[in-house]
């Protein structure tokens, strides 16, 4: 089957380590942690009292007050990042066929802030139903993709992928495929999340999934370290403009990277735990490499899922060894979640930003807070310990694995 090539022509970001793409990347290669005490709510009585928030975020810096009332924070992050991505892409919105322009977004939870606010007000009141008229449209997880389309007038395909921590990776894969299949020429894709609230922190605390290192938040996210105690909850949004190659060339766009290929599958093993042998994680990487028309030895850098959890950080290195064999010791590996925290449904998108910038700049971002490698992890793998390193990167692979066993792998390459 002859398919069309897909490239990235714009990126936008608002993350715990930067309110733009450039700021996020700069802090990423400098090993800056986004973790700090929670300011969104009083976390005094919670086991975890820190997270990776977007710093000093004020909605009214981006939206008027009427708009703020209509948009949950996860949708605000989506709109902010999408606006930057479109601007950076150089798209002339008056000259494109908007029926051939779409949005495929990713979010694992959606409007949790809105849900908490509305239900709390009802539960603590006189039980008279006084729900706000924006409750449902603010809360539903597909609203961000609709709002982005309204923002830019994109009237082509439009939907949202919901697969926990793999959501935005699935969104990017769907965007890639729809352009390849000639269903669209331009798609804004990526993901956003805003779950740093009482329910988000409390829920993950009850699962014993997130770090409780309250005395030293900046070292809370420590993938592959023997002393890790869970991931650090994060928020934000990252958007990418995916475009058909000839369409981008014709308009003189700056091409950042090619979306070479990808794959998705399922562990079919457990609700929240990965297969401890990483068998399907290995399989999804193998399928992605094949889809990209590459060989395992063509991959120079892997941005691993690497959440800083006990089980996942053991299974993924096993999957790398099974996939790459001896080449695993020649490529660079890192977990940028050590800096950004875990942005849940937006994780794949921010890690795509890391891969594309690594290709563009010839720099591998580090895995920070990694001082005592878990003895169950192969010490010969180059995890880019604590400091970025220069390296020519022709192809980069990004892994994301979500609760439910959802696995997604996306490959970007230099063009």
mmCIF file of C-alpha atoms in Angstrom:
data_model
loop_
_atom_site.group_PDB
_atom_site.id
_atom_site.type_symbol
_atom_site.label_atom_id
_atom_site.label_comp_id
_atom_site.label_asym_id
_atom_site.label_seq_id
_atom_site.Cartn_x
_atom_site.Cartn_y
_atom_site.Cartn_z
ATOM 1 C CA UNK A 1 0.000 0.000 0.000
ATOM 2 C CA UNK A 2 1.453 3.335 -1.063
ATOM 3 C CA UNK A 3 1.116 5.841 1.758
ATOM 4 C CA UNK A 4 2.048 9.469 2.144
ATOM 5 C CA UNK A 5 4.867 10.801 4.294
ATOM 6 C CA UNK A 6 4.088 12.707 7.492
ATOM 7 C CA UNK A 7 6.246 15.446 9.002
ATOM 8 C CA UNK A 8 6.165 17.742 12.031
ATOM 9 C CA UNK A 9 6.091 21.456 11.215
ATOM 10 C CA UNK A 10 5.212 23.032 14.577
ATOM 11 C CA UNK A 11 5.300 22.362 18.319
ATOM 12 C CA UNK A 12 3.675 24.231 21.215
ATOM 13 C CA UNK A 13 4.006 23.569 24.925
ATOM 14 C CA UNK A 14 2.983 24.640 28.394
ATOM 15 C CA UNK A 15 4.619 22.312 30.922
ATOM 16 C CA UNK A 16 5.950 22.176 34.487
ATOM 17 C CA UNK A 17 9.383 23.214 33.183
ATOM 18 C CA UNK A 18 8.390 25.853 30.649
ATOM 19 C CA UNK A 19 5.495 27.852 29.232
ATOM 20 C CA UNK A 20 6.754 27.519 25.664
ATOM 21 C CA UNK A 21 8.450 24.851 23.587
ATOM 22 C CA UNK A 22 11.829 26.588 23.712
ATOM 23 C CA UNK A 23 11.695 27.118 27.480
ATOM 24 C CA UNK A 24 10.643 23.510 28.065
ATOM 25 C CA UNK A 25 13.489 22.171 25.927
ATOM 26 C CA UNK A 26 16.080 24.489 27.487
ATOM 27 C CA UNK A 27 15.168 23.376 31.005
ATOM 28 C CA UNK A 28 14.981 19.750 29.911
ATOM 29 C CA UNK A 29 18.555 19.629 28.625
ATOM 30 C CA UNK A 30 19.702 21.547 31.713
ATOM 31 C CA UNK A 31 18.193 18.903 33.983
ATOM 32 C CA UNK A 32 15.657 21.184 35.688
ATOM 33 C CA UNK A 33 13.036 19.484 37.831
ATOM 34 C CA UNK A 34 9.476 20.773 37.709
ATOM 35 C CA UNK A 35 8.547 19.301 41.094
ATOM 36 C CA UNK A 36 7.566 21.590 43.984
ATOM 37 C CA UNK A 37 5.025 21.795 46.826
ATOM 38 C CA UNK A 38 1.431 21.803 45.591
ATOM 39 C CA UNK A 39 -0.204 25.228 45.294
ATOM 40 C CA UNK A 40 -3.475 24.199 43.596
ATOM 41 C CA UNK A 41 -5.067 23.126 46.893
ATOM 42 C CA UNK A 42 -4.193 22.570 50.540
ATOM 43 C CA UNK A 43 -2.359 19.237 50.480
ATOM 44 C CA UNK A 44 -1.447 19.221 54.173
ATOM 45 C CA UNK A 45 -3.438 16.067 54.933
ATOM 46 C CA UNK A 46 -2.307 14.138 51.852
ATOM 47 C CA UNK A 47 0.472 11.558 51.799
ATOM 48 C CA UNK A 48 1.912 13.381 48.787
ATOM 49 C CA UNK A 49 2.205 17.150 49.069
ATOM 50 C CA UNK A 50 4.121 17.973 45.887
ATOM 51 C CA UNK A 51 3.673 17.700 42.131
ATOM 52 C CA UNK A 52 4.895 19.118 38.830
ATOM 53 C CA UNK A 53 2.552 22.067 38.320
ATOM 54 C CA UNK A 54 2.739 24.640 35.533
ATOM 55 C CA UNK A 55 4.453 27.428 37.456
ATOM 56 C CA UNK A 56 2.601 30.688 38.206
ATOM 57 C CA UNK A 57 -0.206 29.775 35.844
ATOM 58 C CA UNK A 58 -2.929 32.420 35.504
ATOM 59 C CA UNK A 59 -5.717 31.595 33.041
ATOM 60 C CA UNK A 60 -6.468 35.272 32.510
ATOM 61 C CA UNK A 61 -3.007 35.702 31.003
ATOM 62 C CA UNK A 62 -4.359 33.707 28.044
ATOM 63 C CA UNK A 63 -8.162 33.992 28.094
ATOM 64 C CA UNK A 64 -10.750 36.577 29.028
ATOM 65 C CA UNK A 65 -12.842 35.868 32.115
ATOM 66 C CA UNK A 66 -15.842 34.627 30.143
ATOM 67 C CA UNK A 67 -13.688 32.052 28.385
ATOM 68 C CA UNK A 68 -12.094 30.919 31.642
ATOM 69 C CA UNK A 69 -15.588 30.083 32.946
ATOM 70 C CA UNK A 70 -16.156 27.833 29.916
ATOM 71 C CA UNK A 71 -12.881 25.902 29.778
ATOM 72 C CA UNK A 72 -11.556 23.339 32.220
ATOM 73 C CA UNK A 73 -7.840 23.715 32.840
ATOM 74 C CA UNK A 74 -6.974 20.652 30.737
ATOM 75 C CA UNK A 75 -8.697 22.366 27.783
ATOM 76 C CA UNK A 76 -6.919 25.642 28.531
ATOM 77 C CA UNK A 77 -3.564 23.867 28.276
ATOM 78 C CA UNK A 78 -4.695 22.316 24.997
ATOM 79 C CA UNK A 79 -5.663 25.667 23.488
ATOM 80 C CA UNK A 80 -2.465 27.396 24.654
ATOM 81 C CA UNK A 81 -0.163 24.726 23.266
ATOM 82 C CA UNK A 82 -2.117 24.422 20.000
ATOM 83 C CA UNK A 83 -1.931 28.178 19.410
ATOM 84 C CA UNK A 84 1.859 28.126 19.795
ATOM 85 C CA UNK A 85 2.204 25.072 17.549
ATOM 86 C CA UNK A 86 0.188 26.665 14.751
ATOM 87 C CA UNK A 87 2.117 29.922 15.060
ATOM 88 C CA UNK A 88 5.447 28.091 14.969
ATOM 89 C CA UNK A 89 4.354 26.058 11.946
ATOM 90 C CA UNK A 90 3.934 29.214 9.870
ATOM 91 C CA UNK A 91 0.546 28.044 8.594
ATOM 92 C CA UNK A 92 -1.487 30.657 6.747
ATOM 93 C CA UNK A 93 -4.946 29.721 7.982
ATOM 94 C CA UNK A 94 -6.593 31.730 5.196
ATOM 95 C CA UNK A 95 -4.919 29.746 2.432
ATOM 96 C CA UNK A 96 -5.329 26.121 3.540
ATOM 97 C CA UNK A 97 -8.254 23.787 2.885
ATOM 98 C CA UNK A 98 -9.746 23.621 6.363
ATOM 99 C CA UNK A 99 -11.890 20.636 5.422
ATOM 100 C CA UNK A 100 -8.558 18.803 5.056
ATOM 101 C CA UNK A 101 -7.329 20.041 8.456
ATOM 102 C CA UNK A 102 -8.242 18.188 11.625
ATOM 103 C CA UNK A 103 -7.520 17.619 15.301
ATOM 104 C CA UNK A 104 -6.667 14.351 17.058
ATOM 105 C CA UNK A 105 -6.063 14.998 20.746
ATOM 106 C CA UNK A 106 -5.216 12.866 23.759
ATOM 107 C CA UNK A 107 -6.202 13.106 27.419
ATOM 108 C CA UNK A 108 -6.455 10.403 30.021
ATOM 109 C CA UNK A 109 -8.862 12.078 32.441
ATOM 110 C CA UNK A 110 -10.183 15.337 30.965
ATOM 111 C CA UNK A 111 -12.059 17.824 33.122
ATOM 112 C CA UNK A 112 -11.444 16.407 36.581
ATOM 113 C CA UNK A 113 -11.186 19.880 38.145
ATOM 114 C CA UNK A 114 -14.646 20.732 36.850
ATOM 115 C CA UNK A 115 -16.110 17.463 38.061
ATOM 116 C CA UNK A 116 -14.732 17.960 41.575
ATOM 117 C CA UNK A 117 -15.938 21.543 41.785
ATOM 118 C CA UNK A 118 -19.487 20.828 40.626
ATOM 119 C CA UNK A 119 -19.999 17.652 42.656
ATOM 120 C CA UNK A 120 -18.466 19.156 45.810
ATOM 121 C CA UNK A 121 -20.796 22.147 45.621
ATOM 122 C CA UNK A 122 -23.808 19.891 45.221
ATOM 123 C CA UNK A 123 -22.739 17.409 47.926
ATOM 124 C CA UNK A 124 -22.125 20.092 50.551
ATOM 125 C CA UNK A 125 -25.215 22.168 49.718
ATOM 126 C CA UNK A 126 -28.904 21.610 50.278
ATOM 127 C CA UNK A 127 -29.029 18.982 47.514
ATOM 128 C CA UNK A 128 -30.968 21.279 45.219
ATOM 129 C CA UNK A 129 -29.533 20.593 41.758
ATOM 130 C CA UNK A 130 -27.806 23.803 40.744
ATOM 131 C CA UNK A 131 -25.204 22.478 38.349
ATOM 132 C CA UNK A 132 -23.584 25.000 36.049
ATOM 133 C CA UNK A 133 -24.514 25.068 32.354
ATOM 134 C CA UNK A 134 -20.868 24.430 31.416
ATOM 135 C CA UNK A 135 -20.470 21.427 33.724
ATOM 136 C CA UNK A 136 -20.839 18.743 31.046
ATOM 137 C CA UNK A 137 -19.042 20.464 28.142
ATOM 138 C CA UNK A 138 -16.171 21.490 30.437
ATOM 139 C CA UNK A 139 -15.796 18.008 31.877
ATOM 140 C CA UNK A 140 -15.987 15.703 28.862
ATOM 141 C CA UNK A 141 -12.645 14.497 27.613
ATOM 142 C CA UNK A 142 -13.285 15.181 23.913
ATOM 143 C CA UNK A 143 -13.945 18.889 24.384
ATOM 144 C CA UNK A 144 -10.308 19.970 23.951
ATOM 145 C CA UNK A 145 -10.175 18.688 20.368
ATOM 146 C CA UNK A 146 -13.429 20.479 19.585
ATOM 147 C CA UNK A 147 -12.192 23.746 21.074
ATOM 148 C CA UNK A 148 -8.911 23.574 19.147
ATOM 149 C CA UNK A 149 -10.901 23.096 15.938
ATOM 150 C CA UNK A 150 -13.080 26.105 16.765
ATOM 151 C CA UNK A 151 -9.971 28.148 17.605
ATOM 152 C CA UNK A 152 -8.423 27.543 14.171
ATOM 153 C CA UNK A 153 -11.450 26.749 12.027
ATOM 154 C CA UNK A 154 -10.287 23.194 11.279
ATOM 155 C CA UNK A 155 -13.388 21.406 9.990
ATOM 156 C CA UNK A 156 -11.863 18.049 9.083
ATOM 157 C CA UNK A 157 -11.695 14.905 11.211
ATOM 158 C CA UNK A 158 -11.829 15.540 14.941
ATOM 159 C CA UNK A 159 -11.680 13.186 17.924
ATOM 160 C CA UNK A 160 -9.897 12.410 21.186
ATOM 161 C CA UNK A 161 -7.979 9.294 22.216
ATOM 162 C CA UNK A 162 -8.391 8.108 25.799
ATOM 163 C CA UNK A 163 -5.931 5.394 26.835
ATOM 164 C CA UNK A 164 -4.503 6.616 30.145
ATOM 165 C CA UNK A 165 -0.785 7.428 29.880
ATOM 166 C CA UNK A 166 -0.673 6.330 26.224
ATOM 167 C CA UNK A 167 -3.412 8.766 25.150
ATOM 168 C CA UNK A 168 -1.352 11.364 23.290
ATOM 169 C CA UNK A 169 0.879 8.711 21.718
ATOM 170 C CA UNK A 170 -2.233 7.019 20.367
ATOM 171 C CA UNK A 171 -3.446 10.430 19.191
ATOM 172 C CA UNK A 172 -0.193 11.003 17.290
ATOM 173 C CA UNK A 173 -0.375 7.542 15.731
ATOM 174 C CA UNK A 174 -3.947 8.125 14.612
ATOM 175 C CA UNK A 175 -2.990 11.540 13.237
ATOM 176 C CA UNK A 176 -0.067 10.008 11.352
ATOM 177 C CA UNK A 177 -2.227 7.262 9.884
ATOM 178 C CA UNK A 178 -5.058 9.545 8.777
ATOM 179 C CA UNK A 179 -2.599 11.733 6.885
ATOM 180 C CA UNK A 180 -0.947 8.665 5.368
ATOM 181 C CA UNK A 181 -4.371 7.393 4.296
ATOM 182 C CA UNK A 182 -5.120 10.716 2.561
ATOM 183 C CA UNK A 183 -7.927 11.604 4.980
ATOM 184 C CA UNK A 184 -6.275 14.923 5.911
ATOM 185 C CA UNK A 185 -3.322 17.137 5.022
ATOM 186 C CA UNK A 186 -2.824 18.821 8.405
ATOM 187 C CA UNK A 187 -3.671 17.585 11.897
ATOM 188 C CA UNK A 188 -3.052 19.255 15.236
ATOM 189 C CA UNK A 189 -2.261 16.453 17.648
ATOM 190 C CA UNK A 190 -0.839 16.032 21.141
ATOM 191 C CA UNK A 191 -2.350 15.960 24.589
ATOM 192 C CA UNK A 192 -3.170 17.801 27.784
ATOM 193 C CA UNK A 193 -3.944 16.960 31.392
ATOM 194 C CA UNK A 194 -4.857 18.803 34.599
ATOM 195 C CA UNK A 195 -5.297 16.283 37.404
ATOM 196 C CA UNK A 196 -3.357 17.958 40.217
ATOM 197 C CA UNK A 197 -6.304 18.248 42.574
ATOM 198 C CA UNK A 198 -7.710 16.465 45.600
ATOM 199 C CA UNK A 199 -9.135 13.542 43.650
ATOM 200 C CA UNK A 200 -6.103 13.117 41.410
ATOM 201 C CA UNK A 201 -3.557 13.139 44.223
ATOM 202 C CA UNK A 202 -5.793 11.214 46.614
ATOM 203 C CA UNK A 203 -6.606 8.557 44.039
ATOM 204 C CA UNK A 204 -2.998 7.938 43.051
ATOM 205 C CA UNK A 205 -1.994 7.990 46.741
ATOM 206 C CA UNK A 206 -4.467 5.224 47.483
ATOM 207 C CA UNK A 207 -2.845 3.143 44.728
ATOM 208 C CA UNK A 208 0.612 3.861 46.185
ATOM 209 C CA UNK A 209 1.572 4.983 42.675
ATOM 210 C CA UNK A 210 3.086 8.417 43.372
ATOM 211 C CA UNK A 211 6.132 9.496 45.321
ATOM 212 C CA UNK A 212 5.790 10.688 48.911
ATOM 213 C CA UNK A 213 9.228 12.291 49.055
ATOM 214 C CA UNK A 214 7.771 15.491 50.540
ATOM 215 C CA UNK A 215 11.063 16.522 52.142
ATOM 216 C CA UNK A 216 12.811 16.732 48.758
ATOM 217 C CA UNK A 217 10.291 17.106 45.907
ATOM 218 C CA UNK A 218 12.831 17.836 43.165
ATOM 219 C CA UNK A 219 14.320 14.365 43.577
ATOM 220 C CA UNK A 220 10.927 12.647 43.799
ATOM 221 C CA UNK A 221 10.940 11.423 40.209
ATOM 222 C CA UNK A 222 13.927 9.076 39.937
ATOM 223 C CA UNK A 223 13.412 6.511 37.168
ATOM 224 C CA UNK A 224 15.450 3.315 37.443
ATOM 225 C CA UNK A 225 16.942 4.401 40.769
ATOM 226 C CA UNK A 226 16.857 1.788 43.533
ATOM 227 C CA UNK A 227 15.375 4.380 45.911
ATOM 228 C CA UNK A 228 12.424 5.380 43.716
ATOM 229 C CA UNK A 229 9.003 5.357 45.369
ATOM 230 C CA UNK A 230 6.569 6.249 42.592
ATOM 231 C CA UNK A 231 5.978 8.797 39.877
ATOM 232 C CA UNK A 232 5.398 12.529 40.322
ATOM 233 C CA UNK A 233 2.018 13.765 39.102
ATOM 234 C CA UNK A 234 2.263 16.510 36.471
ATOM 235 C CA UNK A 235 0.062 18.704 34.292
ATOM 236 C CA UNK A 236 0.284 20.687 31.079
ATOM 237 C CA UNK A 237 -0.202 20.417 27.346
ATOM 238 C CA UNK A 238 1.893 19.859 24.231
ATOM 239 C CA UNK A 239 0.650 20.192 20.650
ATOM 240 C CA UNK A 240 2.288 19.213 17.384
ATOM 241 C CA UNK A 241 1.354 20.092 13.825
ATOM 242 C CA UNK A 242 1.510 16.952 11.685
ATOM 243 C CA UNK A 243 1.496 17.661 7.962
ATOM 244 C CA UNK A 244 1.736 15.741 4.712
ATOM 245 C CA UNK A 245 5.280 16.099 3.385
ATOM 246 C CA UNK A 246 4.462 17.505 -0.083
ATOM 247 C CA UNK A 247 1.932 19.912 1.432
ATOM 248 C CA UNK A 248 4.598 21.206 3.809
ATOM 249 C CA UNK A 249 7.228 21.496 1.052
ATOM 250 C CA UNK A 250 4.835 23.338 -1.260
ATOM 251 C CA UNK A 251 4.186 26.068 1.299
ATOM 252 C CA UNK A 252 7.859 26.357 2.270
ATOM 253 C CA UNK A 253 7.409 25.085 5.833
ATOM 254 C CA UNK A 254 10.314 24.377 8.160
ATOM 255 C CA UNK A 255 10.245 20.624 8.738
ATOM 256 C CA UNK A 256 11.352 19.622 12.240
ATOM 257 C CA UNK A 257 11.289 15.846 11.787
ATOM 258 C CA UNK A 258 9.524 13.061 9.967
ATOM 259 C CA UNK A 259 6.978 10.879 11.748
ATOM 260 C CA UNK A 260 8.552 7.676 10.518
ATOM 261 C CA UNK A 261 6.111 5.164 11.960
ATOM 262 C CA UNK A 262 4.691 3.599 15.066
ATOM 263 C CA UNK A 263 2.620 0.821 16.575
ATOM 264 C CA UNK A 264 0.192 0.004 19.355
ATOM 265 C CA UNK A 265 -0.813 -3.139 21.216
ATOM 266 C CA UNK A 266 -1.947 -4.359 24.652
ATOM 267 C CA UNK A 267 -0.296 -6.342 27.436
ATOM 268 C CA UNK A 268 -3.635 -8.073 28.152
ATOM 269 C CA UNK A 269 -2.154 -8.797 31.556
ATOM 270 C CA UNK A 270 -3.374 -6.579 34.453
ATOM 271 C CA UNK A 271 -5.381 -3.420 35.149
ATOM 272 C CA UNK A 272 -2.425 -1.332 36.293
ATOM 273 C CA UNK A 273 0.720 -3.478 36.359
ATOM 274 C CA UNK A 274 2.818 -4.130 33.243
ATOM 275 C CA UNK A 275 3.796 -7.586 32.095
ATOM 276 C CA UNK A 276 6.927 -8.062 34.269
ATOM 277 C CA UNK A 277 8.863 -9.514 31.324
ATOM 278 C CA UNK A 278 7.924 -6.615 29.029
ATOM 279 C CA UNK A 279 6.922 -8.995 26.235
ATOM 280 C CA UNK A 280 4.302 -6.792 24.571
ATOM 281 C CA UNK A 281 6.366 -3.669 25.230
ATOM 282 C CA UNK A 282 9.124 -5.346 23.221
ATOM 283 C CA UNK A 283 6.639 -6.402 20.573
ATOM 284 C CA UNK A 284 5.239 -2.872 20.123
ATOM 285 C CA UNK A 285 8.753 -1.468 19.609
ATOM 286 C CA UNK A 286 9.523 -4.191 17.064
ATOM 287 C CA UNK A 287 6.297 -3.447 15.189
ATOM 288 C CA UNK A 288 6.994 0.301 15.249
ATOM 289 C CA UNK A 289 10.514 -0.150 13.867
ATOM 290 C CA UNK A 290 9.132 -2.325 11.074
ATOM 291 C CA UNK A 291 6.378 0.197 10.340
ATOM 292 C CA UNK A 292 9.015 2.926 10.034
ATOM 293 C CA UNK A 293 10.966 0.859 7.515
ATOM 294 C CA UNK A 294 13.956 0.795 9.867
ATOM 295 C CA UNK A 295 16.110 -1.783 11.610
ATOM 296 C CA UNK A 296 16.726 -1.895 15.385
ATOM 297 C CA UNK A 297 20.298 -0.648 14.870
ATOM 298 C CA UNK A 298 18.932 2.484 13.140
ATOM 299 C CA UNK A 299 17.530 3.797 16.447
ATOM 300 C CA UNK A 300 19.946 6.186 18.156
ATOM 301 C CA UNK A 301 17.811 7.335 21.094
ATOM 302 C CA UNK A 302 14.903 5.918 23.074
ATOM 303 C CA UNK A 303 12.801 8.152 25.290
ATOM 304 C CA UNK A 304 11.481 5.473 27.628
ATOM 305 C CA UNK A 305 8.195 5.510 29.498
ATOM 306 C CA UNK A 306 10.332 5.398 32.668
ATOM 307 C CA UNK A 307 7.833 6.597 35.249
ATOM 308 C CA UNK A 308 9.831 5.874 38.427
ATOM 309 C CA UNK A 309 7.578 3.024 39.527
ATOM 310 C CA UNK A 310 8.766 -0.275 40.946
ATOM 311 C CA UNK A 311 7.381 -2.626 38.306
ATOM 312 C CA UNK A 312 7.534 -0.527 35.143
ATOM 313 C CA UNK A 313 11.164 0.477 35.579
ATOM 314 C CA UNK A 314 12.163 -3.192 35.674
ATOM 315 C CA UNK A 315 9.990 -4.406 32.788
ATOM 316 C CA UNK A 316 10.926 -1.725 30.236
ATOM 317 C CA UNK A 317 14.710 -2.315 30.254
ATOM 318 C CA UNK A 318 13.989 -6.017 29.723
ATOM 319 C CA UNK A 319 11.853 -5.046 26.729
ATOM 320 C CA UNK A 320 14.677 -2.879 25.358
ATOM 321 C CA UNK A 321 17.133 -5.779 25.566
ATOM 322 C CA UNK A 322 14.658 -8.142 23.891
ATOM 323 C CA UNK A 323 14.038 -5.640 21.102
ATOM 324 C CA UNK A 324 17.510 -4.322 20.382
ATOM 325 C CA UNK A 325 19.855 -7.094 21.465
ATOM 326 C CA UNK A 326 23.475 -5.912 21.618
ATOM 327 C CA UNK A 327 22.518 -2.585 20.010
ATOM 328 C CA UNK A 328 20.839 -1.615 23.295
ATOM 329 C CA UNK A 329 24.318 -0.849 24.650
ATOM 330 C CA UNK A 330 25.174 1.447 21.751
ATOM 331 C CA UNK A 331 22.137 3.734 21.800
ATOM 332 C CA UNK A 332 21.169 6.463 24.257
ATOM 333 C CA UNK A 333 18.219 6.082 26.624
ATOM 334 C CA UNK A 334 16.593 8.585 28.968
ATOM 335 C CA UNK A 335 13.418 9.291 30.900
ATOM 336 C CA UNK A 336 12.452 12.955 30.719
ATOM 337 C CA UNK A 337 9.706 12.253 33.275
ATOM 338 C CA UNK A 338 12.508 12.669 35.803
ATOM 339 C CA UNK A 339 12.160 16.410 35.031
ATOM 340 C CA UNK A 340 8.634 17.005 33.742
ATOM 341 C CA UNK A 341 6.966 14.522 36.048
ATOM 342 C CA UNK A 342 4.270 12.279 34.599
ATOM 343 C CA UNK A 343 1.841 14.335 32.519
ATOM 344 C CA UNK A 344 -0.460 11.297 32.146
ATOM 345 C CA UNK A 345 -2.410 11.675 28.892
ATOM 346 C CA UNK A 346 0.017 14.368 27.715
ATOM 347 C CA UNK A 347 3.138 12.292 28.411
ATOM 348 C CA UNK A 348 3.577 11.041 24.863
ATOM 349 C CA UNK A 349 3.308 14.544 23.452
ATOM 350 C CA UNK A 350 5.917 16.115 25.741
ATOM 351 C CA UNK A 351 8.215 13.187 25.055
ATOM 352 C CA UNK A 352 7.709 13.670 21.310
ATOM 353 C CA UNK A 353 8.904 17.241 21.913
ATOM 354 C CA UNK A 354 11.991 15.765 23.579
ATOM 355 C CA UNK A 355 12.677 13.345 20.708
ATOM 356 C CA UNK A 356 12.225 15.945 17.974
ATOM 357 C CA UNK A 357 14.423 18.503 19.711
ATOM 358 C CA UNK A 358 17.028 15.824 20.385
ATOM 359 C CA UNK A 359 17.120 15.110 16.639
ATOM 360 C CA UNK A 360 17.181 18.802 15.745
ATOM 361 C CA UNK A 361 19.895 19.786 18.197
ATOM 362 C CA UNK A 362 21.983 16.635 18.503
ATOM 363 C CA UNK A 363 21.491 16.510 22.277
ATOM 364 C CA UNK A 364 20.155 13.662 24.423
ATOM 365 C CA UNK A 365 18.234 14.993 27.446
ATOM 366 C CA UNK A 366 19.226 13.384 30.752
ATOM 367 C CA UNK A 367 17.605 11.118 33.293
ATOM 368 C CA UNK A 368 18.097 13.169 36.453
ATOM 369 C CA UNK A 369 18.035 11.905 40.058
ATOM 370 C CA UNK A 370 19.604 8.636 38.932
ATOM 371 C CA UNK A 371 22.427 7.994 41.400
ATOM 372 C CA UNK A 372 21.832 4.426 42.598
ATOM 373 C CA UNK A 373 20.813 2.243 39.658
ATOM 374 C CA UNK A 374 18.436 -0.573 40.607
ATOM 375 C CA UNK A 375 20.490 -3.790 40.613
ATOM 376 C CA UNK A 376 17.744 -5.503 38.591
ATOM 377 C CA UNK A 377 18.395 -3.075 35.699
ATOM 378 C CA UNK A 378 21.223 -3.787 33.252
ATOM 379 C CA UNK A 379 23.974 -1.325 34.178
ATOM 380 C CA UNK A 380 25.452 -1.402 30.667
ATOM 381 C CA UNK A 381 22.478 0.513 29.243
ATOM 382 C CA UNK A 382 23.294 4.206 28.790
ATOM 383 C CA UNK A 383 20.486 5.968 30.690
ATOM 384 C CA UNK A 384 22.146 9.386 30.164
ATOM 385 C CA UNK A 385 22.810 9.744 33.870
ATOM 386 C CA UNK A 386 22.006 13.202 35.261
ATOM 387 C CA UNK A 387 23.540 15.260 32.436
ATOM 388 C CA UNK A 388 22.638 15.805 28.775
ATOM 389 C CA UNK A 389 25.076 14.539 26.180
ATOM 390 C CA UNK A 390 25.815 15.485 22.581
ATOM 391 C CA UNK A 391 25.032 12.861 19.981
ATOM 392 C CA UNK A 392 24.020 12.782 16.343
ATOM 393 C CA UNK A 393 20.494 11.374 16.347
ATOM 394 C CA UNK A 394 18.991 10.218 13.071
ATOM 395 C CA UNK A 395 16.062 8.298 14.585
ATOM 396 C CA UNK A 396 14.403 8.479 18.001
ATOM 397 C CA UNK A 397 11.801 6.162 19.503
ATOM 398 C CA UNK A 398 9.282 7.143 22.184
ATOM 399 C CA UNK A 399 7.461 4.645 24.424
ATOM 400 C CA UNK A 400 4.298 5.185 26.433
ATOM 401 C CA UNK A 401 2.390 2.560 28.369
ATOM 402 C CA UNK A 402 -0.973 3.170 30.046
ATOM 403 C CA UNK A 403 -3.145 1.565 32.719
ATOM 404 C CA UNK A 404 -5.176 -1.166 31.078
ATOM 405 C CA UNK A 405 -2.091 -2.485 29.319
ATOM 406 C CA UNK A 406 -2.197 0.071 26.500
ATOM 407 C CA UNK A 407 1.174 0.291 24.728
ATOM 408 C CA UNK A 408 2.118 2.871 22.088
ATOM 409 C CA UNK A 409 5.402 3.560 20.334
ATOM 410 C CA UNK A 410 6.152 6.457 17.960
ATOM 411 C CA UNK A 411 9.324 6.905 15.904
ATOM 412 C CA UNK A 412 10.663 10.229 14.609
ATOM 413 C CA UNK A 413 13.587 10.611 12.260
ATOM 414 C CA UNK A 414 15.770 13.316 10.785
ATOM 415 C CA UNK A 415 14.718 14.477 7.351
#
